[in-house]
CSV table of C-alpha atoms in Angstrom, one decimal:
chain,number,residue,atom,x,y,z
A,1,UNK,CA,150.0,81.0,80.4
A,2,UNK,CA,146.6,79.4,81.2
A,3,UNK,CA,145.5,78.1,84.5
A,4,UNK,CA,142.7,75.3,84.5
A,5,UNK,CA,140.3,75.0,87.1
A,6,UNK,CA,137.5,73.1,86.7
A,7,UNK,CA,135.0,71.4,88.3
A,8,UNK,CA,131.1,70.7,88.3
A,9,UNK,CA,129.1,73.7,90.2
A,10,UNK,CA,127.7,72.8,93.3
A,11,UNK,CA,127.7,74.6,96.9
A,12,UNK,CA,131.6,75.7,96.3
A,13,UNK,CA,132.4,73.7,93.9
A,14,UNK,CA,133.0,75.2,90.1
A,15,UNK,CA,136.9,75.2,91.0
A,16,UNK,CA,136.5,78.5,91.8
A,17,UNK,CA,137.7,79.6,95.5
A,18,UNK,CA,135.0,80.8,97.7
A,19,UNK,CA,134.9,84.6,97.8
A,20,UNK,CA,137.4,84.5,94.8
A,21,UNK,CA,135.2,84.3,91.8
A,22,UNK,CA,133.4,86.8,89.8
A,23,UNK,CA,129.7,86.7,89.3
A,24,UNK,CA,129.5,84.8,86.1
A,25,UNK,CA,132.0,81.7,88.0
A,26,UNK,CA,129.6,82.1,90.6
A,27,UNK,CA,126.7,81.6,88.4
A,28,UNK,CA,128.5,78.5,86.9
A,29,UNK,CA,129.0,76.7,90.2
A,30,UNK,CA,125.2,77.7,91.5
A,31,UNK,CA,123.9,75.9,88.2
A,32,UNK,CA,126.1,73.0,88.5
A,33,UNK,CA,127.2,72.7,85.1
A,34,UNK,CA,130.8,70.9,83.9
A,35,UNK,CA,133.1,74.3,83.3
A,36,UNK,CA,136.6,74.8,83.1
A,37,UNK,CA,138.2,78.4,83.8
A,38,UNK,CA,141.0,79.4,81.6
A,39,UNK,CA,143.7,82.7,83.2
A,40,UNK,CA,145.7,83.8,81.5
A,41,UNK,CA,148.1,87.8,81.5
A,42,UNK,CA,145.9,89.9,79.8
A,43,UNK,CA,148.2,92.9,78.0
A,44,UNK,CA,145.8,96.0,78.3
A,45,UNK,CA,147.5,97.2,75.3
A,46,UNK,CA,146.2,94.7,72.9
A,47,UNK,CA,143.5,95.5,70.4
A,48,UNK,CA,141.0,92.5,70.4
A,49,UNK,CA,140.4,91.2,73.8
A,50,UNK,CA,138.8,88.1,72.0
A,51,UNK,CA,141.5,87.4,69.6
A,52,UNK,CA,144.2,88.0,72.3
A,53,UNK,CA,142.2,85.2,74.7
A,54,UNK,CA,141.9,82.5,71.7
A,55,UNK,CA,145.7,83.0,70.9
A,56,UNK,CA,146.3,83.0,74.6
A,57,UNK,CA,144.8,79.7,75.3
A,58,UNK,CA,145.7,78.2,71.9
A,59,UNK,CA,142.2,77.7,71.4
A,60,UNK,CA,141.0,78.3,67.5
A,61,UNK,CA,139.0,81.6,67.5
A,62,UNK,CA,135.9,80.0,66.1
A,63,UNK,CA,135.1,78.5,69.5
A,64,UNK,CA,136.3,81.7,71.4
A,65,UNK,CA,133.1,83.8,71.8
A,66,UNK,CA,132.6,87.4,72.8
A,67,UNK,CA,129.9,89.3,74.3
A,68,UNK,CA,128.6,92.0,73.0
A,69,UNK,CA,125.7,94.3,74.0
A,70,UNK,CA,123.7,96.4,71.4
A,71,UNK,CA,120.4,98.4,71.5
A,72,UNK,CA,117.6,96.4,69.6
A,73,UNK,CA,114.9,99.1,69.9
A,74,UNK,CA,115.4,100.2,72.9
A,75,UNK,CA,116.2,97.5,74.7
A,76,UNK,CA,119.6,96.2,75.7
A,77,UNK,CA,120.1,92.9,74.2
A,78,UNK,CA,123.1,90.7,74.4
A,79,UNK,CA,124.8,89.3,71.5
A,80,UNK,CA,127.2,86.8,71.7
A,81,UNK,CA,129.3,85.9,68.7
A,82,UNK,CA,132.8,84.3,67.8
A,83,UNK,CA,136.0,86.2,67.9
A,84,UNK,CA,136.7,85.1,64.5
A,85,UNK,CA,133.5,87.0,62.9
A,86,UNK,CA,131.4,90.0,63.5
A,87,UNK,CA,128.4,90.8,64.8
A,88,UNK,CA,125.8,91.3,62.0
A,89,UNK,CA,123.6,94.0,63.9
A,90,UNK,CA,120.2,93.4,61.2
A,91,UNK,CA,120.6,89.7,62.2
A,92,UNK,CA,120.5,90.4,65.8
A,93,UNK,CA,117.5,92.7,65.4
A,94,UNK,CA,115.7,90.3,63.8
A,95,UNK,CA,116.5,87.2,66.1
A,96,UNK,CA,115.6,89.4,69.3
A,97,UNK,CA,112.2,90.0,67.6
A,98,UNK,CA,113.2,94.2,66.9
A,99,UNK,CA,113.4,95.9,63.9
A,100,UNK,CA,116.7,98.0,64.5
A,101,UNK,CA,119.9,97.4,66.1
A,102,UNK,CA,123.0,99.5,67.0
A,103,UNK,CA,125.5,99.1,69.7
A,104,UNK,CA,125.0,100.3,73.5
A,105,UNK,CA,126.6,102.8,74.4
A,106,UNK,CA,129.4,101.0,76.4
A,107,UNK,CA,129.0,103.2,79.8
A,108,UNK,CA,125.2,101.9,79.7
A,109,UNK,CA,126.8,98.2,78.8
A,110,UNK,CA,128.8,98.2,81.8
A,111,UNK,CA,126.4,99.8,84.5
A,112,UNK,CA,123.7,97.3,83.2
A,113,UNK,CA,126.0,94.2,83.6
A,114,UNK,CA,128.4,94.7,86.1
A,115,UNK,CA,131.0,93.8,84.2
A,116,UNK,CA,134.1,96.2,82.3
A,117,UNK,CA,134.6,96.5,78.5
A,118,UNK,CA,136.3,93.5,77.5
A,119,UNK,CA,135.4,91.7,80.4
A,120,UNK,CA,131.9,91.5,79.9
A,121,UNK,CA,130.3,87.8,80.2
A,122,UNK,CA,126.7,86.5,78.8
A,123,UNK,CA,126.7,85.3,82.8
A,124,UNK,CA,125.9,86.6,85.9
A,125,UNK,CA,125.4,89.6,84.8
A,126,UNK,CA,123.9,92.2,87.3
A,127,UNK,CA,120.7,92.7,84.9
A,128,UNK,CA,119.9,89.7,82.8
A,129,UNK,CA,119.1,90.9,79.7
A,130,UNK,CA,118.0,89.0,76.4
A,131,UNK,CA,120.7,87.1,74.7
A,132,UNK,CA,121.2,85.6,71.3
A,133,UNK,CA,123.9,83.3,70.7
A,134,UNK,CA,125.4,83.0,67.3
A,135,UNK,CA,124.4,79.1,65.9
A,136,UNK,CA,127.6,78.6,65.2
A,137,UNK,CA,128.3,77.3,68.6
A,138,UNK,CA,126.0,74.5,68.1
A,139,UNK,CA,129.2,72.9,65.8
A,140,UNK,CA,131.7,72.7,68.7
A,141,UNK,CA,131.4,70.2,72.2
A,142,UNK,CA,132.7,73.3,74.2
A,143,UNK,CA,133.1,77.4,73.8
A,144,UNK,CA,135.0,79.6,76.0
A,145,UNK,CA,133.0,83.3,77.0
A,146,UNK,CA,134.6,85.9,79.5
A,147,UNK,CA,134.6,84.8,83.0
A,148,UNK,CA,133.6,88.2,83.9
A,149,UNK,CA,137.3,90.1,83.6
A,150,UNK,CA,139.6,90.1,81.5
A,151,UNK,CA,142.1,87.7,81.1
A,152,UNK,CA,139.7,85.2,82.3
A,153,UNK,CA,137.6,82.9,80.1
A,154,UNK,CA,135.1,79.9,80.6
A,155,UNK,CA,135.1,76.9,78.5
A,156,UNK,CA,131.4,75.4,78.5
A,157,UNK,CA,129.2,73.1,76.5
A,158,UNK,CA,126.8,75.7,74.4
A,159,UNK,CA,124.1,74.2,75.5
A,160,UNK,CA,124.3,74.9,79.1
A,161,UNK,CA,125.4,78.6,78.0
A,162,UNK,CA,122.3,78.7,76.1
A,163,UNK,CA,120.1,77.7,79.2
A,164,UNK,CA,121.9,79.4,81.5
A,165,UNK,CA,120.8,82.3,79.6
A,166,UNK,CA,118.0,82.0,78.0
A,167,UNK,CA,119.6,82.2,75.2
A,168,UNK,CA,117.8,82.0,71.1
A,169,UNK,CA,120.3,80.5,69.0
A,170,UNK,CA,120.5,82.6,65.4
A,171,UNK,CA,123.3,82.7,63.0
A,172,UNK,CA,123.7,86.4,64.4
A,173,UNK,CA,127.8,86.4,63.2
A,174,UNK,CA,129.4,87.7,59.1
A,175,UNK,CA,133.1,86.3,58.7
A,176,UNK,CA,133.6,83.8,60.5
A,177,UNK,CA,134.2,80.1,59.7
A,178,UNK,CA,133.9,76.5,60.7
């Protein structure tokens, strides 16, 4: 079942409760961007966290996104890519400016962000690090990225993602389609 809250950020605002909200909602609400929140009962048994938001939410997996984090050279990098594809790690390397990428180990992916495996958002993260968002969310007026825990997702023009991030858009996702 999905519970909407939304809201412009602001002071408060966001739609998320003071003291309630998880790093990346309070990110959302400082920048003052137009988000919506989307709960719903995560089943820890399932298999794809992405997959089992977009059904969820009834929302089409193309414009459910998750976040990964690989290793380009060295470096942590953030990749974030729709549910319905995968992440094409030589595409990645070459959009974060590296010649090699594999994928963090996830014990350094979750000290670095703050955040748990499947519950890992592109925002408000405790170490920003570089992020590449797949193009493909240049076709859609709003994407939904983890909240910061699972079973929580924000819906958000791709745009403002981008900013918020710093995001390079590269068509980093194989498989998927519009």
């Amino acid at each position: 079942m999905s519970k909407k809250k939304s809201g412009r950020g602001g002071g408060k605002g966001g739609g998320v409760k003071s003291g309630g909200g998880t790093p990346a909602t309070v990110a959302l609400a400082a920048a003052g961007v137009d988000f919506t929140l989307h709960a719903y009962d995560h089943d820890p048994a399932t298999a794809s966290y992405g997959e089992e938001a977009a059904e969820a939410l009834g929302v089409p997996p193309e414009r459910v996104f998750k976040t990964l984090v690989a290793d380009v050279d060295g470096e942590l990098t953030v990749a974030v890519v729709p549910v319905a594809g995968q992440l094409d790690l030589k595409a990645l390397a070459a959009a974060a400016g590296g010649k090699r990428a594999t994928m963090a180990d996830p014990a350094a992916a979750e000290r670095t962000t703050g955040y748990v495996r499947g519950g890992i958002s592109p925002l408000g993260q405790r170490k920003s690090l570089p992020t590449v968002l797949d193009s493909s969310a240049s076709a859609h007026p709003t994407i939904c990225v983890s909240a910061g825990r699972r079973g929580l997702e924000a819906e958000l023009a791709p745009g403002d993602l981008a900013t918020l991030t710093k995001a390079v858009l590269a068509p980093i996702a194989r498989g998927h389609r519009l």
